[in-house]
Amino acid sequence: MSERTIALVTGANKGIGYEIAAGLGALGWSIGVGARDEQRRNAAVEKLRAAGVQAFGVPLDVSDDASATAAAQLIEEQAGRLDVLVNNAAITGGMPQEPTGVDPATIRTVVETNVIGVVRVTNAMLPLLRRSAAPRIVNMSSSVGSLTRQSGPDAEQTAGPVSAAYAPSKTFLNAVTLQYVRELSGTNILINVGCPGYVATDLNGFRGVRTPEQGAAIAIKLATLPDDGPTGQFFDDAGVVPW
Ligand SMILES: NC(=O)c1ccc[n+]([C@@H]2O[C@H](COP(=O)([O-])OP(=O)(O)OC[C@H]3O[C@@H](n4cnc5c(N)ncnc54)[C@H](OP(=O)(O)O)[C@@H]3O)[C@@H](O)[C@H]2O)c1
């Protein structure tokens, strides 16, 4: 079994996920690059290796049960355990998606990836995480999923565009995360939610104002928490984000 810390980052082929992989890899960790497309996955693994990261490709479509099961088998074969899972992969479903005009299929697809995908991958990886001395789960959410911000007086400035699928999917993800925290309380698994800020990536047509590297910082912080670190909380770079 590897002495290096083993991490899996979902959606690691580009954007914030790639930079999370690069940042954790720079710590000397072994990084499973979870990505659904073979070419994009291989390109990311090659780029990380060229930067000195010990990276290995993990074929993973988070919306597919068999893919998550196969990913866990691959990590078991490669590493024998998993120390850190970063659930980063997500989609918006495309904008605009106001509730009065949204196609219900859009909501279904977004929830399938952003919420059920996290449950699927987490449950597939849990047996491997339980073998770690210091397991961490980081769920990449968004402050647009904060009901406090959505219902506050500054929602137009702080809560993103009105959306029936993306923002509520992150609220759902936050709620599901807390259910994991409750069920797994008393174990050594620390589970937290991170928001990267508004980052220039494909997700928003590169309209974000932060770099993917800046967006990755909160995930790296939550992935490297000490044993007495927080669990069941929602953070961005500025501190605690209200649920
Ligand atoms: N960008 C922002 O301003 C912002 C703000 C708040 C929160 N976030 C969150 O940060 C995380 C990363 O977002 P990003 O901005 O880096 O987005 P991005 O550049 O669009 O990257 C999304 C990643 O998720 C992958 N993905 C999507 N569906 C998948 C599936 N079914 N199976 C496996 N991988 C899948 C994509 O793979 P493909 O290349 O194959 O599509 C890609 O690697 C997301 O959770 C997002 O909600 C982003």
Tab-separated table of C-alpha atoms and ligand atoms in Angstrom:
chain	number	residue	atom	x	y	z
A	1	MET	CA	0.000	0.000	0.000
A	2	SER	CA	1.325	3.451	-0.953
A	3	GLU	CA	2.859	5.657	1.724
A	4	ARG	CA	1.788	8.692	-0.259
A	5	THR	CA	-1.572	10.259	0.484
A	6	ILE	CA	-4.048	9.081	-2.181
A	7	ALA	CA	-6.677	11.484	-3.497
A	8	LEU	CA	-9.401	11.232	-6.112
A	9	VAL	CA	-10.650	14.434	-7.742
A	10	THR	CA	-13.772	14.132	-9.894
A	11	GLY	CA	-14.004	16.319	-12.981
A	12	ALA	CA	-10.239	16.817	-12.807
A	13	ASN	CA	-9.582	17.220	-16.510
A	14	LYS	CA	-10.134	20.983	-16.564
A	15	GLY	CA	-11.117	24.087	-14.647
A	16	ILE	CA	-11.026	24.099	-10.863
A	17	GLY	CA	-10.796	20.288	-10.646
A	18	TYR	CA	-7.573	20.255	-12.646
A	19	GLU	CA	-6.059	22.873	-10.337
A	20	ILE	CA	-7.171	20.936	-7.237
A	21	ALA	CA	-5.366	17.904	-8.693
A	22	ALA	CA	-2.285	20.020	-9.426
A	23	GLY	CA	-2.290	21.617	-5.967
A	24	LEU	CA	-2.697	18.325	-4.080
A	25	GLY	CA	-0.165	16.688	-6.400
A	26	ALA	CA	2.362	19.400	-5.549
A	27	LEU	CA	2.171	18.189	-1.942
A	28	GLY	CA	3.653	14.873	-3.107
A	29	TRP	CA	0.298	13.095	-3.069
A	30	SER	CA	-0.775	10.469	-5.584
A	31	ILE	CA	-3.708	11.860	-7.558
A	32	GLY	CA	-6.496	9.937	-9.266
A	33	VAL	CA	-7.662	12.128	-12.115
A	34	GLY	CA	-11.374	11.358	-12.366
A	35	ALA	CA	-12.686	12.242	-15.812
A	36	ARG	CA	-15.257	10.745	-18.153
A	37	ASP	CA	-13.609	11.461	-21.505
A	38	GLU	CA	-10.546	9.364	-22.311
A	39	GLN	CA	-8.720	11.983	-24.368
A	40	ARG	CA	-9.327	14.812	-21.909
A	41	ARG	CA	-8.371	12.528	-19.015
A	42	ASN	CA	-5.136	11.390	-20.658
A	43	ALA	CA	-4.209	14.964	-21.561
A	44	ALA	CA	-4.700	16.088	-17.956
A	45	VAL	CA	-2.700	13.147	-16.572
A	46	GLU	CA	0.144	13.894	-18.994
A	47	LYS	CA	0.131	17.588	-18.105
A	48	LEU	CA	0.166	16.824	-14.375
A	49	ARG	CA	2.978	14.303	-14.792
A	50	ALA	CA	4.972	16.855	-16.783
A	51	ALA	CA	4.584	19.157	-13.765
A	52	GLY	CA	6.015	16.441	-11.505
A	53	VAL	CA	2.728	15.125	-10.094
A	54	GLN	CA	2.221	11.406	-9.503
A	55	ALA	CA	-1.074	11.208	-11.373
A	56	PHE	CA	-3.123	8.286	-12.634
A	57	GLY	CA	-6.224	8.338	-14.773
A	58	VAL	CA	-9.546	7.169	-13.330
A	59	PRO	CA	-12.305	6.746	-15.931
A	60	LEU	CA	-15.322	8.188	-14.143
A	61	ASP	CA	-18.718	9.401	-15.245
A	62	VAL	CA	-20.361	10.448	-11.982
A	63	SER	CA	-23.818	9.933	-13.482
A	64	ASP	CA	-23.179	6.227	-14.060
A	65	ASP	CA	-23.339	3.534	-11.343
A	66	ALA	CA	-21.110	1.047	-13.177
A	67	SER	CA	-18.516	3.745	-13.833
A	68	ALA	CA	-18.329	4.664	-10.128
A	69	THR	CA	-18.005	0.986	-9.155
A	70	ALA	CA	-15.236	0.462	-11.729
A	71	ALA	CA	-13.440	3.601	-10.510
A	72	ALA	CA	-13.405	2.250	-6.953
A	73	GLN	CA	-12.046	-1.079	-8.199
A	74	LEU	CA	-9.293	0.711	-10.103
A	75	ILE	CA	-8.262	2.738	-7.054
A	76	GLU	CA	-8.302	-0.382	-4.919
A	77	GLU	CA	-5.956	-2.070	-7.398
A	78	GLN	CA	-3.708	0.996	-7.775
A	79	ALA	CA	-3.559	2.161	-4.183
A	80	GLY	CA	-5.455	-0.179	-1.866
A	81	ARG	CA	-7.194	2.723	-0.126
A	82	LEU	CA	-8.325	6.314	-0.572
A	83	ASP	CA	-7.444	9.167	1.789
A	84	VAL	CA	-9.179	12.122	0.177
A	85	LEU	CA	-12.198	12.374	-2.115
A	86	VAL	CA	-12.919	15.708	-3.777
A	87	ASN	CA	-16.363	15.680	-5.377
A	88	ASN	CA	-15.826	18.495	-7.861
A	89	ALA	CA	-17.573	17.447	-11.097
A	90	ALA	CA	-20.720	19.416	-11.864
A	91	ILE	CA	-22.791	20.955	-14.624
A	92	THR	CA	-25.101	23.970	-14.743
A	93	GLY	CA	-27.565	22.493	-17.223
A	94	GLY	CA	-27.318	25.658	-19.305
A	95	MET	CA	-28.727	29.109	-18.670
A	96	PRO	CA	-31.262	30.677	-18.597
A	97	GLN	CA	-33.228	28.279	-16.421
A	98	GLU	CA	-35.811	30.396	-14.607
A	99	PRO	CA	-38.300	28.213	-12.721
A	100	THR	CA	-41.277	29.418	-14.768
A	101	GLY	CA	-39.738	28.301	-18.042
A	102	VAL	CA	-37.371	25.487	-17.163
A	103	ASP	CA	-37.534	22.127	-18.884
A	104	PRO	CA	-38.006	19.595	-16.045
A	105	ALA	CA	-35.465	17.380	-17.810
A	106	THR	CA	-32.826	20.023	-17.114
A	107	ILE	CA	-33.453	19.805	-13.377
A	108	ARG	CA	-33.309	16.006	-13.512
A	109	THR	CA	-29.992	16.012	-15.382
A	110	VAL	CA	-28.388	18.581	-13.103
A	111	VAL	CA	-29.482	16.793	-9.926
A	112	GLU	CA	-28.309	13.480	-11.374
A	113	THR	CA	-24.790	14.872	-11.801
A	114	ASN	CA	-24.433	17.436	-9.020
A	115	VAL	CA	-26.214	15.603	-6.216
A	116	ILE	CA	-26.805	11.933	-7.004
A	117	GLY	CA	-23.383	11.816	-8.658
A	118	VAL	CA	-21.782	12.862	-5.380
A	119	VAL	CA	-23.777	10.252	-3.440
A	120	ARG	CA	-22.902	7.585	-6.009
A	121	VAL	CA	-19.168	8.318	-6.009
A	122	THR	CA	-18.966	8.835	-2.239
A	123	ASN	CA	-20.681	5.522	-1.537
A	124	ALA	CA	-18.481	3.696	-4.041
A	125	MET	CA	-15.367	5.165	-2.403
A	126	LEU	CA	-16.383	4.870	1.266
A	127	PRO	CA	-14.988	1.348	1.786
A	128	LEU	CA	-11.614	2.656	0.531
A	129	LEU	CA	-11.846	5.847	2.614
A	130	ARG	CA	-12.564	3.795	5.732
A	131	ARG	CA	-9.115	2.193	5.288
A	132	SER	CA	-7.426	5.590	5.602
A	133	ALA	CA	-5.952	6.901	8.842
A	134	ALA	CA	-7.264	10.404	8.069
A	135	PRO	CA	-10.096	10.366	5.517
A	136	ARG	CA	-11.417	13.647	4.115
A	137	ILE	CA	-14.339	14.325	1.809
A	138	VAL	CA	-14.638	17.711	0.133
A	139	ASN	CA	-17.828	18.516	-1.746
A	140	MET	CA	-17.473	21.431	-4.130
A	141	SER	CA	-20.648	23.421	-3.854
A	142	SER	CA	-21.381	27.085	-4.424
A	143	SER	CA	-22.522	30.031	-2.377
A	144	VAL	CA	-25.430	30.243	-4.857
A	145	GLY	CA	-26.746	27.196	-3.000
A	146	SER	CA	-26.931	29.186	0.219
A	147	LEU	CA	-30.598	29.689	1.159
A	148	THR	CA	-29.516	32.537	3.425
A	149	ARG	CA	-27.997	34.376	0.447
A	150	GLN	CA	-30.847	33.434	-1.905
A	151	SER	CA	-33.377	34.913	0.520
A	152	GLY	CA	-31.312	37.891	1.609
A	153	PRO	CA	-31.642	41.518	0.508
A	154	ASP	CA	-28.445	41.273	-1.593
A	155	ALA	CA	-29.467	38.158	-3.561
A	156	GLU	CA	-29.135	39.972	-6.898
A	157	GLN	CA	-25.475	40.690	-6.096
A	158	THR	CA	-24.497	37.561	-4.138
A	159	ALA	CA	-26.709	34.655	-5.221
A	160	GLY	CA	-26.063	34.339	-8.959
A	161	PRO	CA	-28.725	34.275	-11.662
A	162	VAL	CA	-32.219	32.949	-10.911
A	163	SER	CA	-31.985	29.234	-11.601
A	164	ALA	CA	-34.293	26.285	-11.097
A	165	ALA	CA	-31.630	23.621	-11.467
A	166	TYR	CA	-28.043	24.697	-10.728
A	167	ALA	CA	-28.417	26.753	-7.531
A	168	PRO	CA	-30.991	24.389	-5.983
A	169	SER	CA	-28.765	21.422	-6.867
A	170	LYS	CA	-26.052	22.967	-4.706
A	171	THR	CA	-28.572	23.548	-1.876
A	172	PHE	CA	-29.528	19.869	-2.190
A	173	LEU	CA	-25.855	18.882	-2.189
A	174	ASN	CA	-25.267	20.913	0.981
A	175	ALA	CA	-28.235	19.200	2.653
A	176	VAL	CA	-27.098	15.732	1.599
A	177	THR	CA	-23.590	16.486	2.868
A	178	LEU	CA	-25.004	17.215	6.319
A	179	GLN	CA	-26.802	13.868	6.288
A	180	TYR	CA	-23.444	12.161	5.656
A	181	VAL	CA	-21.936	14.188	8.484
A	182	ARG	CA	-24.671	13.000	10.834
A	183	GLU	CA	-24.437	9.360	9.789
A	184	LEU	CA	-20.640	9.295	9.920
A	185	SER	CA	-20.257	11.274	13.135
A	186	GLY	CA	-18.067	9.327	15.499
A	187	THR	CA	-15.811	8.196	12.650
A	188	ASN	CA	-12.538	9.885	11.688
A	189	ILE	CA	-13.952	11.117	8.359
A	190	LEU	CA	-14.049	14.909	8.029
A	191	ILE	CA	-16.627	16.068	5.478
A	192	ASN	CA	-16.930	19.686	4.406
A	193	VAL	CA	-18.375	21.810	1.648
A	194	GLY	CA	-16.338	24.374	-0.286
A	195	CYS	CA	-17.203	27.289	-2.536
A	196	PRO	CA	-14.451	28.404	-4.951
A	197	GLY	CA	-15.822	31.895	-5.592
A	198	TYR	CA	-16.678	33.161	-9.063
A	199	VAL	CA	-14.038	31.517	-11.249
A	200	ALA	CA	-13.395	31.886	-14.973
A	201	THR	CA	-14.103	28.395	-16.370
A	202	ASP	CA	-16.209	26.670	-19.026
A	203	LEU	CA	-19.005	26.443	-16.451
A	204	ASN	CA	-19.803	30.149	-16.792
A	205	GLY	CA	-18.367	30.914	-20.229
A	206	PHE	CA	-15.202	32.224	-18.520
A	207	ARG	CA	-17.094	35.189	-17.042
A	208	GLY	CA	-15.767	34.492	-13.536
A	209	VAL	CA	-13.280	36.904	-12.001
A	210	ARG	CA	-11.005	34.444	-10.156
A	211	THR	CA	-8.478	32.028	-11.632
A	212	PRO	CA	-9.037	28.252	-11.387
A	213	GLU	CA	-5.960	28.127	-9.162
A	214	GLN	CA	-7.569	30.595	-6.764
A	215	GLY	CA	-10.794	28.576	-6.918
A	216	ALA	CA	-8.913	25.398	-6.013
A	217	ALA	CA	-7.470	26.868	-2.811
A	218	ILE	CA	-10.488	26.179	-0.586
A	219	ALA	CA	-10.674	22.537	-1.720
A	220	ILE	CA	-6.974	22.099	-1.012
A	221	LYS	CA	-7.438	23.608	2.439
A	222	LEU	CA	-10.360	21.284	3.239
A	223	ALA	CA	-8.521	18.267	1.807
A	224	THR	CA	-5.559	18.879	4.100
A	225	LEU	CA	-7.381	19.563	7.372
A	226	PRO	CA	-5.714	18.287	10.525
A	227	ASP	CA	-7.442	15.533	12.519
A	228	ASP	CA	-9.008	18.096	14.861
A	229	GLY	CA	-10.248	20.186	11.923
A	230	PRO	CA	-13.882	21.084	11.308
A	231	THR	CA	-16.498	18.806	9.819
A	232	GLY	CA	-19.997	19.538	8.549
A	233	GLN	CA	-19.259	23.131	7.573
A	234	PHE	CA	-19.455	25.292	4.473
A	235	PHE	CA	-16.417	27.447	3.666
A	236	ASP	CA	-15.038	29.799	1.069
A	237	ASP	CA	-11.728	31.647	1.181
A	238	ALA	CA	-13.258	34.316	3.426
A	239	GLY	CA	-14.466	31.829	6.056
A	240	VAL	CA	-17.799	30.219	6.893
A	241	VAL	CA	-20.595	30.540	4.296
A	242	PRO	CA	-24.119	30.562	5.753
A	243	TRP	CA	-26.315	27.579	4.793
B	1	LIG	N1	-16.667	28.364	-11.882
B	1	LIG	C1	-17.299	28.955	-10.873
B	1	LIG	O1	-17.432	30.196	-10.806
B	1	LIG	C2	-17.865	28.123	-9.758
B	1	LIG	C3	-18.506	28.785	-8.706
B	1	LIG	C4	-19.020	28.045	-7.647
B	1	LIG	C5	-18.890	26.669	-7.652
B	1	LIG	N2	-18.260	26.039	-8.702
B	1	LIG	C6	-18.163	24.577	-8.633
B	1	LIG	O2	-16.800	24.180	-8.812
B	1	LIG	C7	-16.759	22.891	-9.419
B	1	LIG	C8	-15.868	22.919	-10.650
B	1	LIG	O3	-16.441	23.792	-11.590
B	1	LIG	P1	-15.631	24.441	-12.805
B	1	LIG	O4	-15.971	25.869	-12.809
B	1	LIG	O5	-14.211	24.018	-12.776
B	1	LIG	O6	-16.398	23.768	-14.035
B	1	LIG	P2	-15.875	23.197	-15.452
B	1	LIG	O7	-14.653	23.898	-15.907
B	1	LIG	O8	-17.086	23.190	-16.317
B	1	LIG	O9	-15.459	21.699	-15.071
B	1	LIG	C9	-16.441	20.783	-14.668
B	1	LIG	C10	-15.806	19.418	-14.612
B	1	LIG	O10	-16.826	18.458	-14.252
B	1	LIG	C11	-16.786	17.411	-15.195
B	1	LIG	N3	-18.052	16.716	-15.313
B	1	LIG	C12	-19.271	17.206	-15.603
B	1	LIG	N4	-20.170	16.209	-15.624
B	1	LIG	C13	-19.506	15.061	-15.352
B	1	LIG	C14	-19.867	13.706	-15.235
B	1	LIG	N5	-21.121	13.284	-15.446
B	1	LIG	N6	-18.910	12.800	-14.896
B	1	LIG	C15	-17.637	13.194	-14.695
B	1	LIG	N7	-17.217	14.467	-14.821
B	1	LIG	C16	-18.149	15.389	-15.148
B	1	LIG	C17	-16.356	18.062	-16.485
B	1	LIG	O11	-15.889	17.078	-17.403
B	1	LIG	P3	-16.035	17.255	-19.020
B	1	LIG	O12	-14.827	18.047	-19.470
B	1	LIG	O13	-16.029	15.839	-19.493
B	1	LIG	O14	-17.323	17.970	-19.275
B	1	LIG	C18	-15.239	18.959	-15.964
B	1	LIG	O15	-14.070	18.206	-15.750
B	1	LIG	C19	-18.213	22.523	-9.708
B	1	LIG	O16	-18.706	21.729	-8.663
B	1	LIG	C20	-18.907	23.871	-9.731
B	1	LIG	O17	-20.291	23.768	-9.449
B	1	LIG	C21	-17.760	26.731	-9.741
